[in-house]
CSV table of C-alpha atoms in Angstrom, one decimal:
chain,number,residue,atom,x,y,z
A,1,UNK,CA,192.2,-38.2,23.5
A,2,UNK,CA,193.5,-37.6,20.0
A,3,UNK,CA,195.8,-34.7,19.3
A,4,UNK,CA,198.1,-33.4,16.5
A,5,UNK,CA,201.1,-31.1,17.2
A,6,UNK,CA,202.8,-29.2,14.4
A,7,UNK,CA,206.0,-27.3,14.4
A,8,UNK,CA,205.7,-23.7,15.3
A,9,UNK,CA,205.6,-21.2,12.4
A,10,UNK,CA,205.7,-19.1,10.5
A,11,UNK,CA,208.3,-20.7,8.1
A,12,UNK,CA,209.9,-18.5,5.5
A,13,UNK,CA,212.0,-20.0,2.7
A,14,UNK,CA,213.5,-18.9,-0.6
A,15,UNK,CA,212.3,-20.4,-3.8
A,16,UNK,CA,213.8,-23.9,-4.6
A,17,UNK,CA,214.7,-24.5,-0.9
A,18,UNK,CA,213.9,-27.8,0.8
A,19,UNK,CA,210.8,-27.8,3.0
A,20,UNK,CA,210.0,-29.9,6.1
A,21,UNK,CA,207.0,-29.2,8.3
A,22,UNK,CA,207.0,-31.4,11.4
A,23,UNK,CA,203.8,-33.2,12.6
A,24,UNK,CA,203.5,-35.6,15.5
A,25,UNK,CA,200.3,-37.2,16.8
A,26,UNK,CA,198.8,-38.9,19.8
A,27,UNK,CA,196.1,-41.4,19.2
A,28,UNK,CA,195.1,-44.9,20.1
A,29,UNK,CA,195.2,-47.6,17.5
A,30,UNK,CA,196.1,-46.9,13.9
A,31,UNK,CA,194.7,-43.6,12.8
A,32,UNK,CA,194.7,-42.3,9.2
A,33,UNK,CA,196.8,-39.2,8.7
A,34,UNK,CA,196.3,-36.2,6.4
A,35,UNK,CA,197.8,-32.9,5.3
A,36,UNK,CA,195.4,-30.1,4.3
A,37,UNK,CA,196.5,-26.9,2.6
A,38,UNK,CA,194.9,-23.5,2.8
A,39,UNK,CA,195.9,-21.0,0.1
A,40,UNK,CA,195.3,-17.3,0.8
A,41,UNK,CA,191.6,-16.4,0.8
A,42,UNK,CA,190.5,-20.0,0.3
A,43,UNK,CA,189.2,-22.8,2.3
A,44,UNK,CA,191.2,-25.9,3.2
A,45,UNK,CA,191.7,-28.6,0.7
A,46,UNK,CA,193.1,-32.1,1.1
A,47,UNK,CA,196.7,-32.3,0.0
A,48,UNK,CA,197.7,-35.9,0.7
A,49,UNK,CA,196.9,-38.8,3.1
A,50,UNK,CA,198.3,-42.1,4.4
A,51,UNK,CA,196.1,-44.7,6.0
A,52,UNK,CA,198.6,-47.2,7.5
A,53,UNK,CA,202.1,-47.4,8.9
A,54,UNK,CA,205.0,-46.8,6.4
A,55,UNK,CA,202.6,-45.6,3.8
A,56,UNK,CA,203.8,-42.5,1.8
A,57,UNK,CA,201.3,-40.0,0.7
A,58,UNK,CA,202.2,-37.7,-2.2
A,59,UNK,CA,200.7,-34.9,-4.3
A,60,UNK,CA,202.0,-31.8,-6.1
A,61,UNK,CA,205.6,-32.6,-5.2
A,62,UNK,CA,204.8,-32.9,-1.5
A,63,UNK,CA,205.4,-36.1,0.4
A,64,UNK,CA,204.8,-37.4,3.9
A,65,UNK,CA,205.5,-40.9,5.4
A,66,UNK,CA,203.4,-42.4,8.2
A,67,UNK,CA,205.9,-43.3,10.9
A,68,UNK,CA,204.3,-45.4,13.6
A,69,UNK,CA,207.4,-45.8,15.7
A,70,UNK,CA,207.9,-42.0,16.0
A,71,UNK,CA,204.2,-41.1,15.7
A,72,UNK,CA,205.0,-38.6,13.0
A,73,UNK,CA,203.8,-37.5,9.6
A,74,UNK,CA,206.3,-34.8,8.5
A,75,UNK,CA,205.5,-32.9,5.2
A,76,UNK,CA,208.4,-32.5,2.8
A,77,UNK,CA,209.0,-31.0,-0.6
A,78,UNK,CA,212.3,-30.9,-2.4
A,79,UNK,CA,212.0,-27.5,-4.1
A,80,UNK,CA,209.4,-25.0,-3.0
A,81,UNK,CA,207.8,-22.4,-5.2
A,82,UNK,CA,206.2,-19.1,-4.4
A,83,UNK,CA,202.9,-20.6,-5.2
A,84,UNK,CA,203.3,-23.0,-2.3
A,85,UNK,CA,202.9,-20.1,0.1
A,86,UNK,CA,199.9,-21.2,2.3
A,87,UNK,CA,199.0,-22.6,5.7
A,88,UNK,CA,199.5,-26.3,6.1
A,89,UNK,CA,197.4,-28.4,8.5
A,90,UNK,CA,198.2,-31.9,9.7
A,91,UNK,CA,195.2,-33.9,10.7
A,92,UNK,CA,194.2,-37.4,11.9
A,93,UNK,CA,191.1,-39.5,12.0
A,94,UNK,CA,191.1,-42.5,14.4
A,95,UNK,CA,188.6,-44.6,12.6
A,96,UNK,CA,186.3,-44.1,9.6
A,97,UNK,CA,183.3,-42.2,10.8
A,98,UNK,CA,185.0,-40.6,13.8
A,99,UNK,CA,186.0,-36.9,14.0
A,100,UNK,CA,188.8,-35.3,12.1
A,101,UNK,CA,191.3,-33.7,14.5
A,102,UNK,CA,193.4,-30.8,13.1
A,103,UNK,CA,196.8,-29.5,14.2
A,104,UNK,CA,197.2,-25.7,14.7
A,105,UNK,CA,198.5,-25.1,11.2
A,106,UNK,CA,201.9,-23.8,9.9
A,107,UNK,CA,202.2,-20.7,7.8
A,108,UNK,CA,204.7,-21.1,4.9
A,109,UNK,CA,205.9,-18.1,3.0
A,110,UNK,CA,208.2,-18.7,0.0
A,111,UNK,CA,210.1,-15.6,-1.3
A,112,UNK,CA,211.3,-15.3,-4.9
B,1,UNK,CA,181.9,-25.6,-10.1
B,2,UNK,CA,180.8,-23.6,-7.0
B,3,UNK,CA,181.5,-26.4,-4.4
B,4,UNK,CA,180.8,-24.9,-1.0
B,5,UNK,CA,179.6,-21.3,-0.8
B,6,UNK,CA,179.5,-19.3,2.4
B,7,UNK,CA,178.0,-15.9,3.1
B,8,UNK,CA,179.0,-13.3,4.2
B,9,UNK,CA,182.7,-13.2,3.8
B,10,UNK,CA,183.2,-10.5,6.5
B,11,UNK,CA,181.0,-9.4,9.3
B,12,UNK,CA,181.4,-7.1,12.3
B,13,UNK,CA,179.0,-7.4,15.2
B,14,UNK,CA,178.5,-5.7,18.5
B,15,UNK,CA,178.3,-7.8,21.6
B,16,UNK,CA,174.8,-9.2,22.0
B,17,UNK,CA,173.8,-8.9,18.4
B,18,UNK,CA,172.7,-12.0,16.5
B,19,UNK,CA,173.5,-13.2,13.0
B,20,UNK,CA,173.3,-16.3,10.8
B,21,UNK,CA,176.0,-17.6,8.6
B,22,UNK,CA,174.8,-19.3,5.5
B,23,UNK,CA,176.4,-22.3,3.7
B,24,UNK,CA,175.3,-24.2,0.6
B,25,UNK,CA,177.0,-27.0,-1.3
B,26,UNK,CA,176.2,-28.2,-4.8
B,27,UNK,CA,178.0,-31.6,-4.7
B,28,UNK,CA,175.0,-33.6,-3.4
B,29,UNK,CA,177.0,-34.3,-0.2
B,30,UNK,CA,175.1,-35.9,2.7
B,31,UNK,CA,177.3,-34.4,5.5
B,32,UNK,CA,178.0,-30.8,6.4
B,33,UNK,CA,180.1,-29.2,9.1
B,34,UNK,CA,180.9,-25.9,10.8
B,35,UNK,CA,184.4,-25.2,12.1
B,36,UNK,CA,186.0,-22.2,13.7
B,37,UNK,CA,189.7,-21.4,13.1
B,38,UNK,CA,191.6,-19.5,15.8
B,39,UNK,CA,195.3,-18.6,15.8
B,40,UNK,CA,197.4,-21.4,17.3
B,41,UNK,CA,194.4,-23.7,17.8
B,42,UNK,CA,193.8,-25.1,14.3
B,43,UNK,CA,190.2,-25.9,13.3
B,44,UNK,CA,187.7,-26.9,15.9
B,45,UNK,CA,184.3,-28.5,15.0
B,46,UNK,CA,181.3,-26.6,16.2
B,47,UNK,CA,178.4,-28.6,14.9
B,48,UNK,CA,177.9,-31.1,12.2
B,49,UNK,CA,175.0,-32.7,10.2
B,50,UNK,CA,175.8,-36.3,9.3
B,51,UNK,CA,172.7,-36.4,7.0
B,52,UNK,CA,169.7,-34.3,6.2
B,53,UNK,CA,167.5,-34.0,9.2
B,54,UNK,CA,170.2,-34.6,11.8
B,55,UNK,CA,172.5,-32.3,13.7
B,56,UNK,CA,175.0,-33.0,16.4
B,57,UNK,CA,177.4,-31.0,18.7
B,58,UNK,CA,181.1,-30.9,18.0
B,59,UNK,CA,183.9,-29.8,20.3
B,60,UNK,CA,182.8,-26.2,20.9
B,61,UNK,CA,179.0,-25.9,20.4
B,62,UNK,CA,178.3,-23.4,23.2
B,63,UNK,CA,176.8,-20.1,22.0
B,64,UNK,CA,175.8,-21.5,18.6
B,65,UNK,CA,172.8,-23.1,16.9
B,66,UNK,CA,172.5,-24.8,13.5
B,67,UNK,CA,169.9,-25.7,11.1
B,68,UNK,CA,170.1,-28.2,8.2
B,69,UNK,CA,167.6,-26.5,6.0
B,70,UNK,CA,167.7,-29.2,3.3
B,71,UNK,CA,170.4,-31.4,1.8
B,72,UNK,CA,172.2,-28.4,0.3
B,73,UNK,CA,172.1,-25.8,3.1
B,74,UNK,CA,173.4,-25.7,6.6
B,75,UNK,CA,173.3,-22.5,8.6
B,76,UNK,CA,175.1,-21.4,11.8
B,77,UNK,CA,173.4,-18.9,14.1
B,78,UNK,CA,174.9,-16.8,16.9
B,79,UNK,CA,172.0,-15.7,19.1
B,80,UNK,CA,174.0,-13.3,21.3
B,81,UNK,CA,177.5,-12.7,20.0
B,82,UNK,CA,180.4,-12.4,22.4
B,83,UNK,CA,184.0,-11.2,21.8
B,84,UNK,CA,185.2,-14.8,22.3
B,85,UNK,CA,183.3,-15.7,19.1
B,86,UNK,CA,185.6,-13.5,17.0
B,87,UNK,CA,187.1,-16.1,14.6
B,88,UNK,CA,187.1,-17.3,11.1
B,89,UNK,CA,184.3,-19.7,10.4
B,90,UNK,CA,184.4,-22.4,7.8
B,91,UNK,CA,181.6,-24.5,6.4
B,92,UNK,CA,182.6,-27.9,4.9
B,93,UNK,CA,180.9,-30.9,3.4
B,94,UNK,CA,181.7,-34.6,2.7
B,95,UNK,CA,180.0,-37.4,0.8
B,96,UNK,CA,179.1,-39.0,4.0
B,97,UNK,CA,180.0,-39.1,7.7
B,98,UNK,CA,182.0,-42.3,6.9
B,99,UNK,CA,184.2,-40.3,4.4
B,100,UNK,CA,184.6,-37.2,6.6
B,101,UNK,CA,188.3,-37.2,6.2
B,102,UNK,CA,187.9,-35.8,2.7
B,103,UNK,CA,186.3,-32.5,3.4
B,104,UNK,CA,185.4,-29.8,0.9
B,105,UNK,CA,185.6,-26.3,2.5
B,106,UNK,CA,184.1,-23.0,1.7
B,107,UNK,CA,186.3,-19.9,1.7
B,108,UNK,CA,185.4,-18.8,5.2
B,109,UNK,CA,183.7,-16.0,7.1
B,110,UNK,CA,185.8,-13.6,9.1
B,111,UNK,CA,183.7,-12.5,12.1
B,112,UNK,CA,184.7,-9.8,14.5
B,113,UNK,CA,182.6,-9.2,17.7
B,114,UNK,CA,183.3,-5.9,19.4
């Protein structure tokens, strides 16, 4: 079946540090890949997505590239801010209209 | 813009008690969902309603029932709560089942079953 594996957290960084949160997936075919973010006390919201191999999704300074050869979709940001503190979820959907499968989430804390 | 509104935000139950979690969306979305979030397990789909008048089981439906009351509202009921149902519950909606990768979430209900 489909599955998403994220790096274990929590992750703690200082402001302006470089961020990488690893995400790998298992799925047949060519799924679409997503990153969702959950800020404290809020529901999840879509951060970025990529729908085919080598696509790069980007939003709010975050980027992730769909790597078919390594079945990965790692989230990166060049300089994190305190306001980026949140839980980040990687997710996939195999085809339009099938179920969204979430990873376990990675807690990020950014200290001033 | 309210988006997706869930009530209550917090609830403590004793084993065997029942309760209903309420969810409403004001975006005229056709599809609605209930997820539970547990540490180390991400979000798991409990039930969903692809359109008004339909409901279907997700990954973990046992111990739950749902009602799609109208296009706006989708409730989740625990008939006889168990400690294993201690979790954070999220309601979500999307324009349609075909666009269910773009979900809009409520802020969650933290439920403890003692």
